[in-house]
Structure formats: structure tokens, C-alpha cells
Amino acid sequence: MGPVHRDSTRQDTLSRMIKLLQSASTRGAQLVLFPETAFTTFFPRHLISAQEELDSFFEHGDDLAGSPNTKPLFDEAKKLGIDISVGFAERAADGKGYNTSVYYSASQGKVIAKYRKVHLPGTKEPFENPDAVNQLEKRYFEPGNLGFKAFRAPDLVLGAQKKGAGSVQPGNGDPIMGMMICNDRRWAEGWRCYGLQGVEVVLCGYNTAGFAPDLWGTRTPMTQEQAEEDAVFHHKLVMQGNSYMNSCFSVSAAKAGLEDGKYDLIGGSCITSPEGHVVAEAQTKDDEVVFAEIDLEDCRQGKEKTFDFDRHRRIDQYSPIALQTGVIEPELL
Ligand code: CDT
């Protein structure tokens, strides 16, 4: 998606999303992924003190497919028979905020899975530098508490593929899906949690600043162009590397371009294969359908050979990963 501005109307943005869905439908899409906080601007870059404005960026309660702000997208998905996954800011019943995405199954006519972003980047308080790009996710959201829970997407696989059962485990062939959100894609831990559930497709929406020296930090100063090039490189690096290491496809969808007239977000939406190749990629930073037809059988060779976890993993050697958060360096000789 191209940018959504602080003063864009929800109706306007929703219409753009429905148009994208219709355009994907003409290409024969069965599943469409929308970005992180797709319905609004990426508001955590702003320090928002007016509660009313802050509330306007959140969806309240648990019924996204029933809320007037979002329902028309789900209705269209059902009509077109397309599954969708979409990111939004969630205000839970207990008042807590989460950066969330859901998976809506058209054949089931309902949301069948929900994920809350685990890795919240940035700071709670804005930087002192008034020109800095802020990322106040720790202010507005709680870290996700639903884990990295894979799920099956029913009735998605075309008949011919379904016969082959697109999974290493004997199953009914319904693909195994996982969701993550933006910064999560940079953390191998989440990918591996999905890999250990046999994931076949990882979906990841994002809003990634092209130039934010206070957030990214680089050893040598970079121009805005170099910084953006690097940010796209790192985005693809993690999508390709982690898809390969977990023998799964991945689909990533950016909100891109100049949001709020000032904040540059990278593009680079892409679909990567279990061998780590980019098979489709955005050409613009505007609303655009990035499309690929994928064969889940391509996940098998990695899962059965190089990355056959059951045969090759050595969990007795990995204990720091789940026991330790920060770095403990070895002592000097
Ligand atoms: N939205 C989001 O998570 N963006 C982050 C920026 C990180 S700034 C340190 C990202 O990882 O792309």
C-alpha cells in the first residue's frame, strides 16, 4: 500500500484496500496480505496526547469483521472468496493496546487466527531531538501475548495440490500459516517457533522507516538514499534468510512512501520461496498488487533434507536462547 496520512479518512483508506482486493481477485488470488496498521497512518511515530485522536487509530473489541470501520473489507473478501490477513491497532476489552493482525478465512466466513506483535521497537518517550523520527510503539502497545501460534488455512489449496498434501506431516493438505508483524521479522526466534510447527507460509505486514538515524544507528553516516537502500536490503535479507532456514514461503506487505507528507517508508513488499529466492516483488511505493502462484510442495525438500529438524537439531546445545535475554560476554583470558 502507498501511504495513509494522519488526516486520511477511514472511508478513503478502506476504499483503496477494497480496490486492491478486487484487483487481486482479477488475477485469481486466493489470499491477500495487507500491511501493519493498514487502516490508518503508522501513528506510533507521533506523540499523541488527545485521547480522542489516539482512539481513532484503534479498533475496539474483538469483532474486526463486524466493526463499521473495517467490515466492508471482510464482506468483500467473503464475496470474492479470498482469504485476507490484515494488521490493525487493537484495543482489547481490558483497555490494553496491541499491534495486531488477523487472518480471515472466506470459506469459514470468520477470523480464524489472531497474532499480537511480540517485538515492539523504539522507545516509550520521544527523542529529545525534535527532528528525530520516533517509534513510540512501547508507549501505545503491550508486547504480544499470544505467542507464535501456527494455524491451518482451510480450503485454500487448489484441488491438484491438495492431493499431494502440502505438509511434511500427514494432514489434510490445508496449508500451515503463521503471522508476524514488521520488527518481528528480524528475530530468528519467532521464525523458528513457526518452523517447529511445520509452517509453510509466513505472513508479515510492515511499516519500516527509510531514514531514521536515531532509531537505526549506523557506524558511518549515510545519505538518505543509502539508508533507504540498506533498509530494503535488510528487509529482504531477513525474509529470504528465514524463509530458507525454515523451509517456508513468506509474504511481506509494506505500507510505503511518504506518510503524513514527511516520513519516508520503504517499499520492498515481496514473496520469497523456501529456497530463499524472491519470486515476486513490488515495483512501486504506491498501491500495488504483488502476486505469485506458489506450490507448497516446494517446502518439502528443505523440511525433509537440510532442515529436517527432527534429525539434525541439537536442543541440548541451545539453552541460552530461551533462558537469557541480553548478552553475557565470555571473560577475558
Ligand atoms: N513497524 C516496525 O516495527 N518498524 C521497525 C522499525 C524499527 S526502528 C528500530 C522495523 O523493524 O522495520
XYZ file of C-alpha atoms and ligand atoms in Angstrom:
345
model
C 0.000 0.000 0.000
C 1.040 3.539 -0.586
C 0.975 5.987 2.305
C -2.007 6.636 4.555
C -1.941 10.070 6.162
C -2.836 11.262 9.640
C -5.764 13.151 8.156
C -6.827 10.460 5.644
C -10.394 9.390 6.249
C -11.008 5.789 7.241
C -13.543 5.563 4.410
C -10.965 6.611 1.855
C -8.355 4.126 3.011
C -10.913 1.335 3.207
C -11.986 2.046 -0.386
C -8.353 1.790 -1.526
C -7.994 -1.563 0.246
C -11.193 -2.901 -1.311
C -9.971 -1.802 -4.738
C -6.707 -3.673 -4.176
C -8.645 -6.770 -3.146
C -10.774 -6.571 -6.296
C -7.685 -6.122 -8.425
C -6.064 -9.172 -6.776
C -9.239 -11.109 -7.474
C -8.943 -10.483 -11.215
C -5.504 -12.152 -11.029
C -7.024 -15.212 -9.339
C -5.722 -14.508 -5.830
C -6.816 -16.829 -3.038
C -5.061 -14.996 -0.219
C -4.243 -11.304 0.151
C -1.963 -9.799 2.791
C -2.315 -6.151 3.817
C 0.324 -4.214 5.823
C 0.764 -3.496 9.549
C -1.748 -0.839 10.787
C -3.211 -0.902 7.295
C -6.350 1.098 8.012
C -4.504 4.172 9.329
C -1.247 6.064 9.197
C 1.589 4.498 11.232
C 0.535 6.654 14.188
C 3.203 5.457 16.719
C 5.617 7.903 15.092
C 3.611 10.711 16.741
C 3.285 11.758 20.364
C -0.487 11.972 20.566
C -1.927 13.498 23.700
C -5.561 13.895 22.647
C -7.276 10.674 23.703
C -9.953 11.092 21.066
C -7.423 11.210 18.247
C -5.486 8.252 19.684
C -8.697 6.225 19.983
C -9.492 6.938 16.329
C -6.493 4.819 15.284
C -7.626 1.754 17.260
C -10.266 -0.841 16.652
C -12.137 -1.635 19.816
C -13.226 -5.067 20.948
C -12.678 -8.312 19.179
C -15.031 -8.051 16.246
C -12.999 -6.607 13.398
C -15.200 -8.282 10.809
C -18.215 -6.596 12.432
C -16.902 -3.067 13.013
C -18.222 -0.398 10.613
C -14.645 0.876 10.075
C -13.441 -2.456 8.748
C -16.432 -4.712 7.976
C -16.747 -3.752 4.271
C -13.263 -5.217 3.608
C -14.232 -8.552 5.145
C -17.585 -8.552 3.362
C -15.776 -8.042 0.052
C -13.304 -10.814 0.889
C -16.191 -13.184 1.561
C -17.957 -12.158 -1.642
C -14.807 -12.696 -3.714
C -13.869 -15.911 -1.868
C -10.445 -14.546 -0.916
C -8.763 -15.049 2.471
C -7.211 -11.906 3.908
C -4.710 -11.094 6.606
C -4.576 -7.507 7.822
C -2.826 -5.507 10.537
C -4.513 -3.000 12.853
C -4.185 -1.370 16.273
C -6.290 -3.365 18.727
C -7.849 -2.004 21.919
C -8.598 -5.119 23.956
C -11.571 -5.448 26.304
C -9.299 -4.751 29.301
C -8.175 -1.441 27.745
C -4.716 -2.613 26.714
C -3.399 -1.795 23.229
C -1.784 -4.320 20.897
C -0.296 -4.167 17.428
C -2.316 -6.987 15.926
C -3.044 -8.877 12.743
C -5.831 -11.296 11.962
C -6.431 -13.984 9.377
C -9.905 -14.099 7.867
C -10.998 -17.260 6.092
C -13.506 -16.599 3.321
C -14.737 -20.195 3.316
C -15.385 -20.063 7.076
C -16.756 -16.510 6.925
C -14.827 -15.512 10.042
C -11.495 -14.582 11.588
C -9.752 -17.858 12.368
C -6.447 -16.605 13.831
C -5.056 -13.595 15.624
C -1.462 -12.549 16.272
C -0.163 -9.736 18.505
C 3.242 -8.249 17.685
C 5.852 -9.553 20.108
C 8.868 -7.361 19.323
C 7.933 -3.698 19.800
C 10.759 -1.462 18.551
C 11.625 2.091 19.521
C 11.054 3.990 22.754
C 8.330 4.904 25.225
C 9.284 8.578 25.282
C 10.069 10.700 22.212
C 13.678 11.581 21.425
C 14.928 14.968 22.587
C 15.976 15.816 19.045
C 12.834 17.477 17.630
C 13.758 16.319 14.110
C 14.139 12.660 15.074
C 11.744 10.070 13.697
C 10.059 8.492 16.710
C 8.678 4.998 17.040
C 6.553 5.044 20.203
C 5.200 1.512 19.980
C 6.280 0.754 23.561
C 4.075 3.671 24.631
C 0.911 2.647 22.840
C 1.129 -1.148 22.793
C 1.798 -4.062 25.128
C 4.111 -6.805 23.838
C 2.087 -9.543 22.165
C 0.926 -12.339 24.440
C -0.454 -14.890 22.011
C 2.886 -16.492 21.077
C 3.790 -17.610 17.562
C 0.885 -19.949 17.007
C 0.673 -21.558 13.575
C -2.736 -22.466 12.173
C -4.288 -24.195 9.174
C -5.997 -22.142 6.485
C -8.909 -24.249 5.274
C -9.945 -24.687 1.643
C -7.086 -22.632 0.251
C -5.178 -25.211 -1.736
C -6.253 -25.919 -5.283
C -7.515 -29.481 -5.782
C -4.450 -30.670 -7.675
C -2.073 -29.531 -4.961
C -4.256 -30.793 -2.165
C -3.808 -34.397 -3.328
C -0.129 -34.125 -2.571
C -0.803 -32.821 0.947
C 1.367 -29.760 1.194
C 2.775 -30.635 4.584
C 5.539 -32.816 5.960
C 3.085 -34.143 8.481
C 0.323 -36.333 7.224
C -2.543 -33.868 7.246
C -5.419 -32.826 5.110
C -3.199 -30.580 2.979
C -4.576 -27.309 4.318
C -1.507 -25.053 4.459
C 0.148 -24.225 7.756
C 0.319 -20.470 8.212
C 1.993 -18.110 10.654
C 1.732 -14.353 11.149
C 4.302 -11.874 12.348
C 4.406 -8.080 12.264
C 7.195 -5.846 10.998
C 10.055 -5.828 13.535
C 9.305 -9.497 14.396
C 10.777 -10.468 11.031
C 14.259 -9.504 12.235
C 14.191 -12.030 15.098
C 15.066 -15.612 14.234
C 13.333 -16.879 17.386
C 9.815 -16.245 16.097
C 10.553 -17.825 12.742
C 11.889 -20.939 14.448
C 8.785 -21.200 16.649
C 6.794 -21.327 13.427
C 9.324 -23.634 11.759
C 8.859 -26.080 14.608
C 5.151 -26.217 13.774
C 5.887 -27.070 10.132
C 4.935 -23.629 8.850
C 4.520 -23.344 5.079
C 3.651 -19.658 4.647
C 4.664 -16.786 6.953
C 2.754 -13.509 6.524
C 4.321 -10.240 7.636
C 2.986 -6.715 7.207
C 5.273 -3.782 7.946
C 5.907 -0.019 8.173
C 9.669 0.496 8.011
C 11.210 3.957 8.081
C 13.606 4.593 5.197
C 15.645 7.117 7.141
C 15.617 7.224 10.939
C 19.199 7.653 12.192
C 18.086 7.921 15.850
C 16.389 4.535 15.573
C 18.642 2.532 13.294
C 22.050 3.992 14.008
C 24.896 3.332 11.612
C 28.622 3.384 12.208
C 29.269 5.637 9.285
C 26.913 8.461 8.384
C 24.706 7.663 5.411
C 22.750 9.765 2.990
C 19.009 9.310 2.992
C 19.259 7.273 -0.239
C 21.948 4.958 1.152
C 19.994 4.459 4.368
C 16.852 3.526 2.477
C 18.747 1.144 0.207
C 20.197 -0.532 3.293
C 16.787 -0.768 4.957
C 15.340 -2.534 1.896
C 18.394 -4.806 1.786
C 17.917 -5.792 5.454
C 14.212 -6.354 4.910
C 14.804 -8.775 2.057
C 17.761 -10.363 3.828
C 15.619 -11.453 6.788
C 12.679 -12.555 4.665
C 14.891 -14.611 2.362
C 17.207 -15.995 5.047
C 14.485 -17.010 7.469
C 12.295 -18.494 4.730
C 15.247 -20.636 3.706
C 16.155 -21.700 7.249
C 12.575 -22.719 7.980
C 11.773 -24.117 4.517
C 8.705 -21.952 4.068
C 7.309 -19.317 1.767
C 6.994 -15.813 3.145
C 4.823 -12.939 2.066
C 5.597 -9.411 3.197
C 3.486 -6.306 2.608
C 4.720 -2.753 3.139
C 2.931 0.439 3.816
C 5.281 2.572 1.741
C 6.016 6.088 0.556
C 5.866 9.462 2.238
C 3.350 9.250 5.090
C 1.970 12.385 6.711
C 3.846 14.300 3.999
C 7.170 13.799 5.796
C 8.019 10.263 6.902
C 9.506 8.020 4.269
C 8.582 4.327 4.482
C 10.415 1.713 2.419
C 8.709 -0.448 -0.196
C 10.071 -3.885 -0.997
C 6.926 -5.987 -0.493
C 7.841 -9.436 -1.729
C 7.111 -13.129 -1.811
C 10.038 -15.430 -1.091
C 10.411 -19.151 -1.655
C 11.599 -21.870 0.748
C 14.927 -21.793 -1.094
C 15.278 -18.121 -0.185
C 14.571 -16.637 -3.605
C 12.395 -13.588 -4.194
C 9.652 -14.780 -6.553
C 7.644 -11.538 -6.764
C 8.395 -8.027 -5.702
C 6.756 -4.584 -5.611
C 7.760 -2.165 -8.357
C 6.366 0.977 -6.742
C 5.715 2.617 -3.386
C 2.046 3.065 -4.232
C -0.981 0.825 -4.011
C 0.025 -2.248 -5.995
C -0.809 -5.939 -6.121
C 2.280 -8.145 -5.829
C 1.245 -11.583 -6.994
C 2.686 -15.086 -7.161
C 1.307 -18.557 -7.553
C 3.112 -20.875 -5.158
C 3.389 -24.628 -4.837
C 3.555 -25.773 -1.223
C 5.371 -28.909 -2.317
C 8.444 -26.660 -2.645
C 8.613 -26.607 1.179
C 9.208 -30.327 1.342
C 12.766 -30.730 0.244
C 14.127 -28.314 2.862
C 11.947 -29.786 5.582
C 12.967 -33.335 4.710
C 16.671 -32.791 3.976
C 18.851 -29.828 5.046
C 16.411 -28.609 7.690
C 14.860 -31.872 8.849
C 14.647 -30.574 12.418
C 13.897 -33.957 13.918
C 17.139 -35.459 12.629
C 19.510 -32.510 12.842
C 18.575 -30.102 15.656
C 20.558 -30.329 18.915
C 18.387 -28.745 21.566
C 20.761 -29.673 24.391
C 23.129 -27.039 22.962
C 20.637 -24.211 22.532
C 19.586 -23.480 26.139
C 20.687 -19.774 26.271
C 18.131 -18.935 23.613
C 15.196 -19.413 25.957
C 16.975 -18.734 29.267
C 18.814 -15.491 28.576
C 17.583 -12.157 27.176
C 20.666 -9.926 26.940
C 24.282 -10.631 26.047
C 26.701 -12.237 28.533
C 30.199 -11.954 27.058
C 32.936 -14.514 27.824
C 35.558 -13.416 30.356
C 38.923 -12.069 29.180
C 41.742 -14.624 29.220
N 6.961 -1.001 12.458
C 8.162 -1.515 12.803
O 8.248 -2.434 13.587
N 9.229 -0.918 12.237
C 10.552 -1.313 12.593
C 11.452 -0.150 12.645
C 12.494 -0.396 13.591
S 13.221 1.015 14.165
C 14.382 0.429 15.200
C 11.157 -2.366 11.684
O 11.785 -3.270 12.217
O 11.050 -2.286 10.473
